[in-house]
mmCIF file of C-alpha atoms in Angstrom:
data_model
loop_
_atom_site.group_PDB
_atom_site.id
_atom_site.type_symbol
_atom_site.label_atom_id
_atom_site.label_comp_id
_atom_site.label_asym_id
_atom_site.label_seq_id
_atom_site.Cartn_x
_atom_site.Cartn_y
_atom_site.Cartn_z
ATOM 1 C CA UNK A 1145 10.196 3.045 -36.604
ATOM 2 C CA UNK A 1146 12.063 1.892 -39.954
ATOM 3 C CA UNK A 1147 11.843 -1.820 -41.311
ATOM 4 C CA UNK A 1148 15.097 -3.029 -39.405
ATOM 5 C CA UNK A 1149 13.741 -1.520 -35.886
ATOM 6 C CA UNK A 1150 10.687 -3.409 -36.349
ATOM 7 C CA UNK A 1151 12.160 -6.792 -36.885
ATOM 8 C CA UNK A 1152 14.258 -5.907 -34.137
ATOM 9 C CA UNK A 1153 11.734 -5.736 -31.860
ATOM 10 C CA UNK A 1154 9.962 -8.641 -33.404
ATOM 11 C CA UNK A 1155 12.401 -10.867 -32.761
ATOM 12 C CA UNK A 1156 13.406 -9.595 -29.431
ATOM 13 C CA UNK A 1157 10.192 -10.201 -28.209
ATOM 14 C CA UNK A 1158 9.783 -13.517 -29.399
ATOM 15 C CA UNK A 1159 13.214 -14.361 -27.878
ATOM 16 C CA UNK A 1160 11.885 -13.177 -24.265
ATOM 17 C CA UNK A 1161 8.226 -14.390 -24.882
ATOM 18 C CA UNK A 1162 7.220 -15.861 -21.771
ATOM 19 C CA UNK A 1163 10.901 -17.192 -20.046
ATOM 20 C CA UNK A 1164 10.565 -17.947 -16.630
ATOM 21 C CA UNK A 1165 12.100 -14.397 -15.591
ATOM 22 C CA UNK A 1166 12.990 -11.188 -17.303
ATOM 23 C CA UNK A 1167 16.286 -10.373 -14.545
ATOM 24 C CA UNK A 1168 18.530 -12.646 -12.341
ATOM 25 C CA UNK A 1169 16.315 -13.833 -9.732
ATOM 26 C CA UNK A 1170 14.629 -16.684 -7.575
ATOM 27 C CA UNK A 1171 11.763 -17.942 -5.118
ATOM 28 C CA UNK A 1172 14.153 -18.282 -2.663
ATOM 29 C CA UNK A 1173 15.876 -14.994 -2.976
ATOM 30 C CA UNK A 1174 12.578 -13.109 -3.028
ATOM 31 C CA UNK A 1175 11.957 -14.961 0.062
ATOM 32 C CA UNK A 1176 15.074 -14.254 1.562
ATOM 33 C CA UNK A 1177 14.240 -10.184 0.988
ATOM 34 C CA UNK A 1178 10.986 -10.887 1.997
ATOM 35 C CA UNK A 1179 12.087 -12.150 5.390
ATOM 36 C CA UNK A 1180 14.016 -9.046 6.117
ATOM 37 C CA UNK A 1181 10.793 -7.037 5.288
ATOM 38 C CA UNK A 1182 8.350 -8.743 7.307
ATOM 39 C CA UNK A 1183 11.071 -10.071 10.243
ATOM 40 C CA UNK A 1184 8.769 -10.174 13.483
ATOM 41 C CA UNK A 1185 5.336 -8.798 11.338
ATOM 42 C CA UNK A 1186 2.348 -10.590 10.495
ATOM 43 C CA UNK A 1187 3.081 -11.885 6.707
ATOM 44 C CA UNK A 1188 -1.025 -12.753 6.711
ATOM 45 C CA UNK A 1189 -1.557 -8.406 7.224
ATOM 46 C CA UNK A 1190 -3.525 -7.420 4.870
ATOM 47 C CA UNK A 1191 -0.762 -5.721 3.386
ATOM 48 C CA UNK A 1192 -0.819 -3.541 -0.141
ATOM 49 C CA UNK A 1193 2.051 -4.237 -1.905
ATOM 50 C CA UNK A 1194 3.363 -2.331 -4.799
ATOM 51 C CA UNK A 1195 5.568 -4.952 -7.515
ATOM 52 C CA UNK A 1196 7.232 -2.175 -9.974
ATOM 53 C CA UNK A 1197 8.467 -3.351 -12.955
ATOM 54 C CA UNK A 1198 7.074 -6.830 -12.140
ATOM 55 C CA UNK A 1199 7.771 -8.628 -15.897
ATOM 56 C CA UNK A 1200 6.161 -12.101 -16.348
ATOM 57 C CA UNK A 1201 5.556 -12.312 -12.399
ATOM 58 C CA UNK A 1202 7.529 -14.752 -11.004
ATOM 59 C CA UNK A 1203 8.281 -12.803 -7.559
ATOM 60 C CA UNK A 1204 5.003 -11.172 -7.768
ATOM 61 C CA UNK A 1205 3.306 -14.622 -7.708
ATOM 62 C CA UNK A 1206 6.412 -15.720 -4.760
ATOM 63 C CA UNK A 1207 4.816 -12.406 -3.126
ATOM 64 C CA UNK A 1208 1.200 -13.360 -3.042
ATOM 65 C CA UNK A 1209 1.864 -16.865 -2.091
ATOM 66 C CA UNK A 1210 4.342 -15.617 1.116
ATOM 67 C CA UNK A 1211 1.714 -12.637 1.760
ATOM 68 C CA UNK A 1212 -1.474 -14.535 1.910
ATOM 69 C CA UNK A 1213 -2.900 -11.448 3.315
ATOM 70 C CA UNK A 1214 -1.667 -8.885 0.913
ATOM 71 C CA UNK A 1215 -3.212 -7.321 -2.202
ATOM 72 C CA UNK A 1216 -0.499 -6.934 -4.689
ATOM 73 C CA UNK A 1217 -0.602 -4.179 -7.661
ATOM 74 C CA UNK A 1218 1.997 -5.039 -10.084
ATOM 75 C CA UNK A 1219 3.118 -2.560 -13.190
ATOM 76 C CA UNK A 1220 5.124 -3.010 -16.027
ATOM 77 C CA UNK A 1221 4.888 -0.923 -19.142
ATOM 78 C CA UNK A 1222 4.915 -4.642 -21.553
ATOM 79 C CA UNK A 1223 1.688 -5.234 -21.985
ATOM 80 C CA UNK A 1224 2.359 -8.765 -22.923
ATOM 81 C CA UNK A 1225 4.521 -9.338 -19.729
ATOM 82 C CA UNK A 1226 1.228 -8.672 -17.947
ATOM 83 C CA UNK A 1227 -0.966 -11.135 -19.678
ATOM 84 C CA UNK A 1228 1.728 -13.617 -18.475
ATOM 85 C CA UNK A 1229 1.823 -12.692 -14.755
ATOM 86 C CA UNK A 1230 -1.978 -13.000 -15.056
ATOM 87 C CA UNK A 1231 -1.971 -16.560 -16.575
ATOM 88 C CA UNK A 1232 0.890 -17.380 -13.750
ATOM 89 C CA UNK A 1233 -1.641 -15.907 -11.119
ATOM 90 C CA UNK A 1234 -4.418 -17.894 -12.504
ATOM 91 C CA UNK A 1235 -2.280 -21.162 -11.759
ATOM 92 C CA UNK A 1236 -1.227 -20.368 -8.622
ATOM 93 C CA UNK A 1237 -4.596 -19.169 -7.264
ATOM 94 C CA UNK A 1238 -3.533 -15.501 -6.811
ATOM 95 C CA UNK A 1239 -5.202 -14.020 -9.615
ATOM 96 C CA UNK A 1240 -8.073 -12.355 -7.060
ATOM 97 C CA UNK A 1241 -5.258 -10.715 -5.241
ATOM 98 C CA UNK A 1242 -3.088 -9.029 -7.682
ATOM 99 C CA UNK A 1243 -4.070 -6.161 -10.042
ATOM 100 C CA UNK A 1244 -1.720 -5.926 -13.182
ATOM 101 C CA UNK A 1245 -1.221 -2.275 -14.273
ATOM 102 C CA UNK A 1246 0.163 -0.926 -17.381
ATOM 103 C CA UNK A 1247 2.595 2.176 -16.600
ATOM 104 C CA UNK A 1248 6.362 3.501 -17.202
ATOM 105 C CA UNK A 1249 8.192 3.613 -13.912
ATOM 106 C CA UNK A 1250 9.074 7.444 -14.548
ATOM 107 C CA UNK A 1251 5.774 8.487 -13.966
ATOM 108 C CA UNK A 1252 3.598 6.448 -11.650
ATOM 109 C CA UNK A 1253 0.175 6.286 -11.983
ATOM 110 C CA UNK A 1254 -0.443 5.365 -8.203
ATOM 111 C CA UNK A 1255 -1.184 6.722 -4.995
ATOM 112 C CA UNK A 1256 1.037 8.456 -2.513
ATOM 113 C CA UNK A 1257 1.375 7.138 0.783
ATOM 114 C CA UNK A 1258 -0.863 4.168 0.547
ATOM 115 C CA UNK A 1259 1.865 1.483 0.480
ATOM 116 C CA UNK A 1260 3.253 -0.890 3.161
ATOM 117 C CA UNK A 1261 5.665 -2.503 0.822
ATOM 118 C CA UNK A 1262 7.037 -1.710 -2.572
ATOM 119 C CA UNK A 1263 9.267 -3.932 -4.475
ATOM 120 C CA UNK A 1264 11.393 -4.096 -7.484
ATOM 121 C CA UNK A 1265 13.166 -6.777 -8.516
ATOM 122 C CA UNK A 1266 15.526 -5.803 -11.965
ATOM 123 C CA UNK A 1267 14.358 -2.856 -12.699
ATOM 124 C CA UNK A 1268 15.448 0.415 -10.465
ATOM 125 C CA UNK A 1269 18.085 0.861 -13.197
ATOM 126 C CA UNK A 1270 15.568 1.949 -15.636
ATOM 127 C CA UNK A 1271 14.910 5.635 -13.803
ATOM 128 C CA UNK A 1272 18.392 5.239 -11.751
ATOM 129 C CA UNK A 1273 18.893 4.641 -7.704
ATOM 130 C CA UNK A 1274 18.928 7.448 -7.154
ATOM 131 C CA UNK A 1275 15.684 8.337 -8.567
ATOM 132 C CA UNK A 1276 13.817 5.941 -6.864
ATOM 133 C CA UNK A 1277 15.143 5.995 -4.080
ATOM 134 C CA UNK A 1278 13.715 9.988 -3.967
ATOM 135 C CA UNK A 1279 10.727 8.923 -6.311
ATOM 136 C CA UNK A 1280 9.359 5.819 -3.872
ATOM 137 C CA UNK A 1281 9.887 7.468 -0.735
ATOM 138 C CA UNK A 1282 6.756 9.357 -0.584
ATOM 139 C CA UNK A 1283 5.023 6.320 -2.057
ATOM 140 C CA UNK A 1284 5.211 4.584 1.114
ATOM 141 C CA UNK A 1285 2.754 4.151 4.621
ATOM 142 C CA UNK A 1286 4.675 5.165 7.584
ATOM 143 C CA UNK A 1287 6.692 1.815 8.723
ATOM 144 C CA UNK A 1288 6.771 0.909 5.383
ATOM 145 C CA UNK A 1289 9.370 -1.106 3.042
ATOM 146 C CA UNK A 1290 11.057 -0.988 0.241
ATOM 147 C CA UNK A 1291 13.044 -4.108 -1.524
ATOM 148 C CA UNK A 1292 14.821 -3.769 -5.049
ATOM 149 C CA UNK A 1293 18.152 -5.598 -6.614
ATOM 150 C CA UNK A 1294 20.248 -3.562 -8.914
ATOM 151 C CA UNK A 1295 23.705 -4.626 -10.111
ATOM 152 C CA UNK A 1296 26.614 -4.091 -8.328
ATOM 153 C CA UNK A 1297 30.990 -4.821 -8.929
ATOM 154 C CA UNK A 1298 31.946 -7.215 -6.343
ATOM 155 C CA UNK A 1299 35.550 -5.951 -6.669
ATOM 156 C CA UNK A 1300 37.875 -3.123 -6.845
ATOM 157 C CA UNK A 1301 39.520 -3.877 -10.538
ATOM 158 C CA UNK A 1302 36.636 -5.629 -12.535
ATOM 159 C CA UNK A 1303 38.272 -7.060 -15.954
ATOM 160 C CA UNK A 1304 37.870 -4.368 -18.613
ATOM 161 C CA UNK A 1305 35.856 -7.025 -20.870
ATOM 162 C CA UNK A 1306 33.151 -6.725 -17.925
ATOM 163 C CA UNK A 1307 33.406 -2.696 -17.622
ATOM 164 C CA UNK A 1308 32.718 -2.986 -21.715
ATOM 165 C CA UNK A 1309 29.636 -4.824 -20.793
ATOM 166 C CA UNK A 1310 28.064 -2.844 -18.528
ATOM 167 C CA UNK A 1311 29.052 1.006 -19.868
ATOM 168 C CA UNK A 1312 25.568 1.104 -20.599
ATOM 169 C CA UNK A 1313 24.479 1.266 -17.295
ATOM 170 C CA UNK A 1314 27.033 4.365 -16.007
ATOM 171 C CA UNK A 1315 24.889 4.279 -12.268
ATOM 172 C CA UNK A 1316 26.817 0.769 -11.455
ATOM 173 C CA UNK A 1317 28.501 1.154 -8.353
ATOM 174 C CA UNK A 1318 30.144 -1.138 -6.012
ATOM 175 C CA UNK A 1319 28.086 -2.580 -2.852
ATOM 176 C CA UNK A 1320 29.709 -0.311 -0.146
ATOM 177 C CA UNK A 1321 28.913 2.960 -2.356
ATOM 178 C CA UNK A 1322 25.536 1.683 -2.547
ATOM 179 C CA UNK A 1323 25.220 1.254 0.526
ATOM 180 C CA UNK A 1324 26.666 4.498 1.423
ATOM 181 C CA UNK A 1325 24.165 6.360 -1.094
ATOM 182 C CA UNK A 1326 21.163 5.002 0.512
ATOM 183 C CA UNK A 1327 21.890 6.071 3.480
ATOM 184 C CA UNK A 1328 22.738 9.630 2.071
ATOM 185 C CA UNK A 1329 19.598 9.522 0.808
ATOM 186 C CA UNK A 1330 17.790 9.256 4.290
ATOM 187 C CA UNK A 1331 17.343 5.216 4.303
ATOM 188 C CA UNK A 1332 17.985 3.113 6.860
ATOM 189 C CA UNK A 1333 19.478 -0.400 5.136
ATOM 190 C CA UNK A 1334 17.316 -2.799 6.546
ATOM 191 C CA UNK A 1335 19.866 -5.856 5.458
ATOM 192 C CA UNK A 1336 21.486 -6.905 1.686
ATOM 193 C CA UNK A 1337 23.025 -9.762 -0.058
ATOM 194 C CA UNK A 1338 24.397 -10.629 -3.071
ATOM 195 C CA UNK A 1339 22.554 -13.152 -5.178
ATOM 196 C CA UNK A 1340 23.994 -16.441 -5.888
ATOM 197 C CA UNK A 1341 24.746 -17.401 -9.544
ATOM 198 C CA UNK A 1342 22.121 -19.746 -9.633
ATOM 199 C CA UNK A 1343 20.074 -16.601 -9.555
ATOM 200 C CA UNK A 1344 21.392 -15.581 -12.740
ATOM 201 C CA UNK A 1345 21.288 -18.606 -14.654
ATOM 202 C CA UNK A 1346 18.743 -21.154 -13.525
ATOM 203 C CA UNK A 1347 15.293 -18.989 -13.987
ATOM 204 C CA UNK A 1348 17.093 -16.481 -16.768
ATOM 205 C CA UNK A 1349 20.042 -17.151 -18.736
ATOM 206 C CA UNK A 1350 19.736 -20.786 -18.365
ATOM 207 C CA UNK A 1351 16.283 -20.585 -20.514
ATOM 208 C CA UNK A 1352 17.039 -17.572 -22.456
ATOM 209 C CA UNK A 1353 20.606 -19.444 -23.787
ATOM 210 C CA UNK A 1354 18.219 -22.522 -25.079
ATOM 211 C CA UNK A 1355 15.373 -19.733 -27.201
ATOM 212 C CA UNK A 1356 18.536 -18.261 -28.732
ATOM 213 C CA UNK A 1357 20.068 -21.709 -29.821
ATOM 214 C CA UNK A 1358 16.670 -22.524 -31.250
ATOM 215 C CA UNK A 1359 16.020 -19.075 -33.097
ATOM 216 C CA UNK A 1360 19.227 -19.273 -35.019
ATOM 217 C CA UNK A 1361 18.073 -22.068 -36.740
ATOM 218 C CA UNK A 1362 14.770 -19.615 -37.693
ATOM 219 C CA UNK A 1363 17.010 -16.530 -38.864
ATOM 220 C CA UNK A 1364 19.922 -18.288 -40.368
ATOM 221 C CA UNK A 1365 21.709 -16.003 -42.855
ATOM 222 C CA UNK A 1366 18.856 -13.181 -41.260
ATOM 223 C CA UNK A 1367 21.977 -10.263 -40.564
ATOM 224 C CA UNK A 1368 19.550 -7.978 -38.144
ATOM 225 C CA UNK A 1369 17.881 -11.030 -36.301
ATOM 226 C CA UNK A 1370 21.066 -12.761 -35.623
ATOM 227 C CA UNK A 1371 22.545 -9.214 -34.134
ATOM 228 C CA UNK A 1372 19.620 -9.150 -31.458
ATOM 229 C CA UNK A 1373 20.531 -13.121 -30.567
ATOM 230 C CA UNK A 1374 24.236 -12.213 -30.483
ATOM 231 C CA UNK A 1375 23.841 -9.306 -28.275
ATOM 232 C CA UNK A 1376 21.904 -11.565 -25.776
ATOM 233 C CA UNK A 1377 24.720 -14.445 -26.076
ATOM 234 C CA UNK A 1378 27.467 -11.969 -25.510
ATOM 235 C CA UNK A 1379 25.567 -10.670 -22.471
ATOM 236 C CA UNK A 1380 25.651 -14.385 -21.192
ATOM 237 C CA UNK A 1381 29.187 -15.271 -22.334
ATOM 238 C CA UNK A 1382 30.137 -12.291 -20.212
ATOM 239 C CA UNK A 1383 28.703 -13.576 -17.120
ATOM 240 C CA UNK A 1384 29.642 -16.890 -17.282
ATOM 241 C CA UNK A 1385 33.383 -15.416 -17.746
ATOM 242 C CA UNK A 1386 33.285 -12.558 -15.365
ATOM 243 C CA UNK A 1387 30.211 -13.284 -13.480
ATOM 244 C CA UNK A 1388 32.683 -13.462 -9.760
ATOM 245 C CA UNK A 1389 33.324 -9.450 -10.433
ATOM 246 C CA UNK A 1390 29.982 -8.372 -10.912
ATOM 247 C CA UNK A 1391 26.277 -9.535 -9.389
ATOM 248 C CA UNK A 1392 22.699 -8.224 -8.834
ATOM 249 C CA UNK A 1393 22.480 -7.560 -5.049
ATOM 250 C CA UNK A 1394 18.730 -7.521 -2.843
ATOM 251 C CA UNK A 1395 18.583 -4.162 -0.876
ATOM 252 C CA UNK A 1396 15.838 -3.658 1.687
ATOM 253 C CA UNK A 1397 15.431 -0.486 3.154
ATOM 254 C CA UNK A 1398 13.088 1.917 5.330
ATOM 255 C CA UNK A 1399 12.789 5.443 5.351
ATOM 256 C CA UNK A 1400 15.313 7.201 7.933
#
């Protein structure tokens, strides 16, 4: 890693040190998922829960408060992600109930089979649907769950400023493909909904907008800081434009 690549990820991470959420999200979305998981089930089972790709914790701490039965193992591979959902555990009297683990989501250090609920909230893109959907499967109890939000176009012709955007992630589909390719994949879709915008900017882009504004004062006339803060600005400029042709939708499934 060169010089530039460095400060690059120096200033990256001190743009995302510990925001409220690392994805669109909320409490009440994750309980909304959460209610289509446990709908007519004892949410005080003593449950194990699997949170992949958990970030600073926010749902993971949602979970353990709504599963006061559950233990909750929650990975991420950033380390300092982890000592966040720990100090957010620690708050919220959780922190006996939750295991962080350090691991990639391409190869799981975990159990097969000894799950009753897995959940990822922002982060299936990073091995593909597809993937996980095969991957997770044999993670899973039988009767068991799975909940994740990936990104979806909420219309036929998207604006091509959007389709720019998001060429990075070439797996985005639209909700009735999605839909269609889970249950291809031997799923049965449990429920799904789109989140509201809210999601997007209240716990993430609403907070993450502010650390920008207050780092270009830092890294004025700084040529490879300011291109990691304008990468982030045009990713929230683009939703705030184009945000009704495009949105993270909550998919809970069981295996077929």
């Amino acid at each position: 890693m060169d010089g530039d690549d460095r400060h690059q990820r120096t200033v990256f991470e001190e743009l995302h040190k510990d925001l409220p959420r690392e994805a669109p999200g909320s409490s009440a979305c994750t309980r909304r998922a959460l209610g289509l998981c446990v709908a007519g089930s004892d949410a005080t089972a003593s449950l194990q829960v699997l949170d992949l790709g958990c970030g600073p914790g926010a749902q993971t701490v949602d979970l353990a408060t709504e599963l006061p039965g559950a233990h909750i193992v929650a990975l991420d591979l950033h380390g300092p992600y982890l000592g966040e959902l720990r100090r957010r555990c620690r708050r919220a009297g959780v922190v006996e109930r939750v295991s962080a683990v350090q691991g990639d989501l391409a190869r799981l250090p975990l159990r097969r089979g000894g799950w009753d609920l897995i959940w990822c909230e922002g982060a299936a893109y990073i091995i593909g649907v597809a993937a996980a959907l095969d991957a997770w499967r044999g993670l899973l109890r039988p009767g068991g769950r799975l909940a994740f939000t990936d990104a979806v176009w909420l219309t036929n012709d998207p604006p091509a400023a959007a389709r720019a955007f998001w060429t990075e992630y070439p797996d985005m589909t639209d909700l009735d493909t999605r839909r269609a390719q889970i249950s291809a994949a031997g799923w049965r879709l449990l429920g799904d909904f789109v989140l509201p915008p809210e999601a997007w900017c209240d716990g993430y882009y609403e907070p993450l907008a502010a650390r920008i504004a207050r780092l270009r004062a830092r890294y004025a006339g700084d040529t490879v800081a300011e291109a990691v803060l304008d990468a982030h600005q045009i990713e929230i400029d683009t939703f705030r434009r184009y945000g009704d042709s495009y949105g993270y939708a909550f998919f809970v499934v069981a295996p077929g």
